[in-house]
Structures are given as C-alpha cells and as structure tokens.
CSV table of C-alpha atoms and ligand atoms in Angstrom, one decimal:
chain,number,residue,atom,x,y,z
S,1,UNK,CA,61.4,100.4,125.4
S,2,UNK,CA,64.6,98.6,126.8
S,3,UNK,CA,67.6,99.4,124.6
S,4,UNK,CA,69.8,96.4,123.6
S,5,UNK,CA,73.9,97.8,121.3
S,6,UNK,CA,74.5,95.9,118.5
S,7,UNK,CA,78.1,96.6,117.8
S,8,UNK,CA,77.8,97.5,114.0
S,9,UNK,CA,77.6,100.1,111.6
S,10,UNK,CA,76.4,97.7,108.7
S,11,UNK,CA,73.4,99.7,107.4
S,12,UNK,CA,71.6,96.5,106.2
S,13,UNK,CA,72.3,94.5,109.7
S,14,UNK,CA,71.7,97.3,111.9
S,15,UNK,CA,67.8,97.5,110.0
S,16,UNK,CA,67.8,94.0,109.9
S,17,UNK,CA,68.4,94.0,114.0
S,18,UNK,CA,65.8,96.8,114.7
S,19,UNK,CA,63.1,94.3,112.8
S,20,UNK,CA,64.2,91.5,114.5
S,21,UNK,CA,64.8,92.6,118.2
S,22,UNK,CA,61.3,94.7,117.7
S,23,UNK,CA,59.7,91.2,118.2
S,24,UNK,CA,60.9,91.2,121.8
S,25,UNK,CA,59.7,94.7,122.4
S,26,UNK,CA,63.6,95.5,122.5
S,27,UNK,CA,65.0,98.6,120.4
S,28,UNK,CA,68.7,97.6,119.1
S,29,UNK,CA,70.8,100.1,119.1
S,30,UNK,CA,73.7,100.2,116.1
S,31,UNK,CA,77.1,102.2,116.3
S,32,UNK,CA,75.2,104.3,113.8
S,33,UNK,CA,73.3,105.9,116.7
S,34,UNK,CA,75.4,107.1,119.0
S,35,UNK,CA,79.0,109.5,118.6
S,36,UNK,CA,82.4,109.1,117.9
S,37,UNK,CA,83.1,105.1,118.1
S,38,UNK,CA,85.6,103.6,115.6
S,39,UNK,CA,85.6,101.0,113.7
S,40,UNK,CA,87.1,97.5,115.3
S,41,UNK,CA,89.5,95.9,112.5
S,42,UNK,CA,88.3,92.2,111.9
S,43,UNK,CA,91.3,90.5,112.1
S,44,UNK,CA,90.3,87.4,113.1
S,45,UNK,CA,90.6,84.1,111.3
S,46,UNK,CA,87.0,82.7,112.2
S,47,UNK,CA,83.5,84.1,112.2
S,48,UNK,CA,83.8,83.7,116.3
S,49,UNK,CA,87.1,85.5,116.9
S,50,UNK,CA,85.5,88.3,114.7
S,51,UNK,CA,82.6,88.5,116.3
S,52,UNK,CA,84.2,88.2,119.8
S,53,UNK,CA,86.5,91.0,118.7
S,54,UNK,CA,83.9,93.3,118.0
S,55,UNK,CA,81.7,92.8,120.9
S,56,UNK,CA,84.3,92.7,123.2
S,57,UNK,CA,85.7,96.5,122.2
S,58,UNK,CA,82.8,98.0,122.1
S,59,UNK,CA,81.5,96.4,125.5
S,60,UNK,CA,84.6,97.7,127.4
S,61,UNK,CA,84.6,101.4,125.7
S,62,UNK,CA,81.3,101.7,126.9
S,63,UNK,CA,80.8,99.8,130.0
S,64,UNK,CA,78.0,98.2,128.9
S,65,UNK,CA,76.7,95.0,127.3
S,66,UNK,CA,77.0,94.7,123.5
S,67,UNK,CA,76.2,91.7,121.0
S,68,UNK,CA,77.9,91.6,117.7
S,69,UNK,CA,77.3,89.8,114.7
S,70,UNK,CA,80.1,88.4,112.4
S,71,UNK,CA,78.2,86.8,109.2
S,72,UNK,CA,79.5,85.9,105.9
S,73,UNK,CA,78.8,83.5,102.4
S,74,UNK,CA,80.2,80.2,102.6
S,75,UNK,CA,80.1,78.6,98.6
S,76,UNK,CA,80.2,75.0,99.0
S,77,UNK,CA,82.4,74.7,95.0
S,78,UNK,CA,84.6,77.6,96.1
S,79,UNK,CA,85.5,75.6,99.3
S,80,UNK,CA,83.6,77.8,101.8
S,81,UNK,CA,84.7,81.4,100.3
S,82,UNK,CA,84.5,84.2,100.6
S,83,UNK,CA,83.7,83.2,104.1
S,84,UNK,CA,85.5,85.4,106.8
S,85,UNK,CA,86.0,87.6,103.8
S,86,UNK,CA,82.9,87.9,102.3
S,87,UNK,CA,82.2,92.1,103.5
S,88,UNK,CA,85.9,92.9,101.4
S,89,UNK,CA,85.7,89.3,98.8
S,90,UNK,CA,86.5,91.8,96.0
S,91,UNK,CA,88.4,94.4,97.6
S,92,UNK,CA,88.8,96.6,101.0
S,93,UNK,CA,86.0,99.0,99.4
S,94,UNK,CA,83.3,96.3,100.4
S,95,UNK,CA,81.3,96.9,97.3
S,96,UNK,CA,78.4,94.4,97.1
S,97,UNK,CA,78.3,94.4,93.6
S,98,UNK,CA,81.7,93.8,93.3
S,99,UNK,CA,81.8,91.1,95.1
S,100,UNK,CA,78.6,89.7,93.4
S,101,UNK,CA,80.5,89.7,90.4
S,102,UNK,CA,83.7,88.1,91.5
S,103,UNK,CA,81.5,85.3,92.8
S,104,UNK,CA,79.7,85.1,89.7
S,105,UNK,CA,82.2,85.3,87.5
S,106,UNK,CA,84.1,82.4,89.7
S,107,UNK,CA,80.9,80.0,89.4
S,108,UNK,CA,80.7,80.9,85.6
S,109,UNK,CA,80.9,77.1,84.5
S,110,UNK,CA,79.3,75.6,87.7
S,111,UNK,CA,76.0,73.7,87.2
S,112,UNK,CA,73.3,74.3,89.2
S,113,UNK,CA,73.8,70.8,91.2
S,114,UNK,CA,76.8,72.1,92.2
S,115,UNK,CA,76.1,76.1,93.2
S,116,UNK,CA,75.0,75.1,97.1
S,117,UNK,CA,75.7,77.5,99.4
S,118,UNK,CA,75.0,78.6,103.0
S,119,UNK,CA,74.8,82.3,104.9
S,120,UNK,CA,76.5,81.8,109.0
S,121,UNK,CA,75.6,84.5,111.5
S,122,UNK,CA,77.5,84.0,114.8
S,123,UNK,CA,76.8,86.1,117.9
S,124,UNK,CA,78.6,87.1,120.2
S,125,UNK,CA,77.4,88.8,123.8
S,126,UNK,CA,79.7,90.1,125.6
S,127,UNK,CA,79.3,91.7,129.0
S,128,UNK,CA,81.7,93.3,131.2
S,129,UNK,CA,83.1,90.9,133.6
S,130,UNK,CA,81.4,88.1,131.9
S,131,UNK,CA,82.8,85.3,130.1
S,132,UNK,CA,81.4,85.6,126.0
S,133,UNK,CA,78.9,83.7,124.6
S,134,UNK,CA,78.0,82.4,121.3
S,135,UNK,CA,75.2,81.7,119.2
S,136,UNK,CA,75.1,80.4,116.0
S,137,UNK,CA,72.5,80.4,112.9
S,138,UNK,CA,72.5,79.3,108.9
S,139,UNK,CA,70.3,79.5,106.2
S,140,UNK,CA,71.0,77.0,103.3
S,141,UNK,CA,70.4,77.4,99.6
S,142,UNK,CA,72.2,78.2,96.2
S,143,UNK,CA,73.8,81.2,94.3
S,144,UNK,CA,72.0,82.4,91.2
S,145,UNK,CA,73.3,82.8,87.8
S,146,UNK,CA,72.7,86.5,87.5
S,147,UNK,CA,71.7,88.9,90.5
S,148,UNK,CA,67.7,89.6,90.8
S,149,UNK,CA,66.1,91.6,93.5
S,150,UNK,CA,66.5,95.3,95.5
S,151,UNK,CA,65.8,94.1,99.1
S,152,UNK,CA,67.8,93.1,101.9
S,153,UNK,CA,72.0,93.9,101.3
S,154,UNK,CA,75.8,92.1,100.1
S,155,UNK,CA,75.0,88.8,98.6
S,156,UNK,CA,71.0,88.1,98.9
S,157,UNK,CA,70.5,89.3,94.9
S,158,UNK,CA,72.2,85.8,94.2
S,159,UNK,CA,70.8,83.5,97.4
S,160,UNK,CA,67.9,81.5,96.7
S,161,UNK,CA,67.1,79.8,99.9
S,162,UNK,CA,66.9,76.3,100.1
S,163,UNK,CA,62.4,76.0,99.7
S,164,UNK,CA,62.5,79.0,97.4
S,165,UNK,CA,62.4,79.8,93.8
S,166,UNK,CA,63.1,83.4,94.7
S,167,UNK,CA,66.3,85.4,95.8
S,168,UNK,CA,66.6,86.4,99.3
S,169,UNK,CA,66.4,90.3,97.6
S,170,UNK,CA,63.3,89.3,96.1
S,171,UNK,CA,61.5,88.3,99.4
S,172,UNK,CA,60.3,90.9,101.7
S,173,UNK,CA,62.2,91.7,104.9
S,174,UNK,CA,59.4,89.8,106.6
S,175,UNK,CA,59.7,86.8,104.3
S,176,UNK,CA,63.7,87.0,105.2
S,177,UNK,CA,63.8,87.9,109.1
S,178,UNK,CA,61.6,84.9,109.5
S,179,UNK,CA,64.3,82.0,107.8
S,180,UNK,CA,67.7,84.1,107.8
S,181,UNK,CA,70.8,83.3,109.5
S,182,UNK,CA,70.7,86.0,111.9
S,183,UNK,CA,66.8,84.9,113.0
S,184,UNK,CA,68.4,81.3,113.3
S,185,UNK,CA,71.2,82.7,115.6
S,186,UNK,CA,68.6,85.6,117.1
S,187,UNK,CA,66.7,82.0,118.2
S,188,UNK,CA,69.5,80.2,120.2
S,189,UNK,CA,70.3,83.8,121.8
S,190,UNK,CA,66.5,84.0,123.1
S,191,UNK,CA,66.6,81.1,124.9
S,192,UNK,CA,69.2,82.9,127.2
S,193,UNK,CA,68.3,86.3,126.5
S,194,UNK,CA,65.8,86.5,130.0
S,195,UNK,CA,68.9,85.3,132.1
S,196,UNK,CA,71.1,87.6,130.9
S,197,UNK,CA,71.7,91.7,132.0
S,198,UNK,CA,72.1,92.7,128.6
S,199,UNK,CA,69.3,94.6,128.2
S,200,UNK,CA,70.0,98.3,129.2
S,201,UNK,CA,66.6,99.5,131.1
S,202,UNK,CA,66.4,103.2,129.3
J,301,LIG,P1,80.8,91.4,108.5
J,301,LIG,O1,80.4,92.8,108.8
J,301,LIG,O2,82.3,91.1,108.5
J,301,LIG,O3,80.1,90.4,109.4
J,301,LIG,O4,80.4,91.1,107.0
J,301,LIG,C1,79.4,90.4,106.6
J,301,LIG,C2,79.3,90.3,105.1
J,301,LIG,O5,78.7,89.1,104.8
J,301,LIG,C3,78.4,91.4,104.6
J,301,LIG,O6,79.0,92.6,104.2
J,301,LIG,C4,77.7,90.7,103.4
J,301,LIG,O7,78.6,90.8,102.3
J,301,LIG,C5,77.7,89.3,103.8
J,301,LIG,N1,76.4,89.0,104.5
J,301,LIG,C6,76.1,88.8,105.8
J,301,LIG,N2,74.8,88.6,106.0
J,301,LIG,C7,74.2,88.8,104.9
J,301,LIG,C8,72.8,88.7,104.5
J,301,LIG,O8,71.9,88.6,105.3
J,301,LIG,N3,72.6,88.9,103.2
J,301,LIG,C9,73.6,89.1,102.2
J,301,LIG,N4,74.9,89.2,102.6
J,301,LIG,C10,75.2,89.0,103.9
C-alpha cells in the first residue's frame, strides 16, 4: 500500500487519518510511527500558519512530502474561541475534559438558540521544493449542555452536528468520518491528490 505522513502525534487524528485515507487505498503514516521527531511548537496565529508550520518542519527533516492538519472549535457566543487554542483552551496539559468544562462552564446561561458552533480542519501539503497548499473543511452544529458519548476525541462529547440529535461521541467513527471537518477538507485535497507526488510508493 502507498504510504502518505501526516505530521501529527494526535492519537485521535492520526486514527481518524488511517480511516479516512484507507478509502483511497493509502496507509497514513502519523509521527507516532516512526523514531525520534519532535514536536513543532504551534505558534501561529491562524489555523493556516499552524498548519503550514507543521507540515513544513517535518517535510524538510525528512525530505519527503508531509500534510498536516491544524483543527480547532470555533463557539459562535464566545466569539470564535477556543479557536487556534482549542488543543490547550484550559491549559498547556491539553486535557479534553478540562477544556469541556471550561467551555461548559462559559456557556452556562447560553440558550440553546444561541450555542452554534462549528469544527475547521485546514490542510496543509507541503512538499519539498513546492509552494504549500491548502484545503479547508467545517462541520456546523451546536455544543451540548453536559458531555455524552466515548467515541471520537477533545470536544465531540459536546458537538451535536447540525442534522443530528446525537453528539459527534455518540456516532460511530463511520457516522463521523463521513460529515467531519477533516472528511470536508480530506474532499477538497482529493481533487488534487492524483496530481500531486505526495504519495511515497513503499
Ligand atoms: P491541533 O493539534 O492544534 O490541531 O489541535 C486541535 C484540537 O482541536 C484538538 O486537540 C481538539 O481539542 C480539537 N479538535 C480538532 N478536531 C476535533 C474533532 O474532530 N473532534 C473534537 N475535537 C477536535
């Protein structure tokens, strides 16, 4: 099977890549799976200069072509947060239940008119010697008033999509690879994916 680096350690995305690129008989490799490369420090301002950041880094250490994925919460009553910030919203420990609490606790008196919400997955592809490109996805909905759900990772307990009565921990990674933000993204990428050398053939 070709062999396509996704440049993150993010147990939950890495799975969630392996699903998704499966589709296109491609196996995605994470930074989990392979020795000794550190972490990048996000210290972008945006989703793209995060995402460019990453894929970038780990394109040049290894000489090869990388995609990276910089996704995050955007709270339509908390003015977009946590946004950028939403791996560390409640600390540098990137607890997920931390967060979900801080966010919860901040939309305590919010009605449920008013608790819209979207996830945003940007790609970036990076390949050595090539300008980067982007692709970007969203999936819409609303936060919860209490977390329910074991399935996916960081904020689905309290995202209902926008069509479901469900949280996106509730549906089954089949139900949520085929509506998420990082299968809306994974979409605009395919179109280019063919024209690009950024499969490794291994
Ligand atoms: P990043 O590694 O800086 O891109 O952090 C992304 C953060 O956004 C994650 O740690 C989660 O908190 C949140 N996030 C991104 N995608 C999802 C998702 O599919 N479900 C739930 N939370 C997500």
């Amino acid at each position: 099977m070709k062999k396509i680096i996704i440049a993150t350690k993010n147990k939950g995305k890495a799975k969630e890549f392996k699903e998704l690129f499966a589709a296109y008989e491609l196996d995605a490799i994470s930074l989990n799976e392979l020795d000794g490369i550190p972490d990048v420090e996000e210290t972008g301002s945006t989703f793209k200069e995060n995402a460019a950041l990453k894929a970038e880094q780990i394109a040049s250490m290894l000489s090869l072509p990388v995609i990276a994925d910089d996704s995050g919460l955007m709270i339509d009553a908390l003015d977009g947060k946590p946004g950028v910030y939403s791996a560390r919203y409640a600390g540098e420990d990137k607890s997920d239940q931390a967060n979900i609490d801080k966010v919860l606790t901040e939309l305590h008196n919010v009605p449920e008119t008013k608790r819209t919400a979207h996830f945003i997955c940007v790609l970036a592809v990076a390949v050595p010697g090539s300008a980067t490109t982007y692709y970007i996805g969203y999936c819409h909905g609303r936060i919860a008033h209490s977390p329910i759900g074991k399935n996916g990772f960081g904020y689905d307990p309290i995202f209902i999509p926008k069509g479901f009565q469900q949280t996106m921990a509730q549906l089954s990674p089949e139900e949520k690879n085929a509506i998420s933000h990082r299968r809306n993204a994974l979409k605009e990428l395919e179109a280019s994916l063919n024209k690009q050398d950024i499969l490794l053939d291994r």
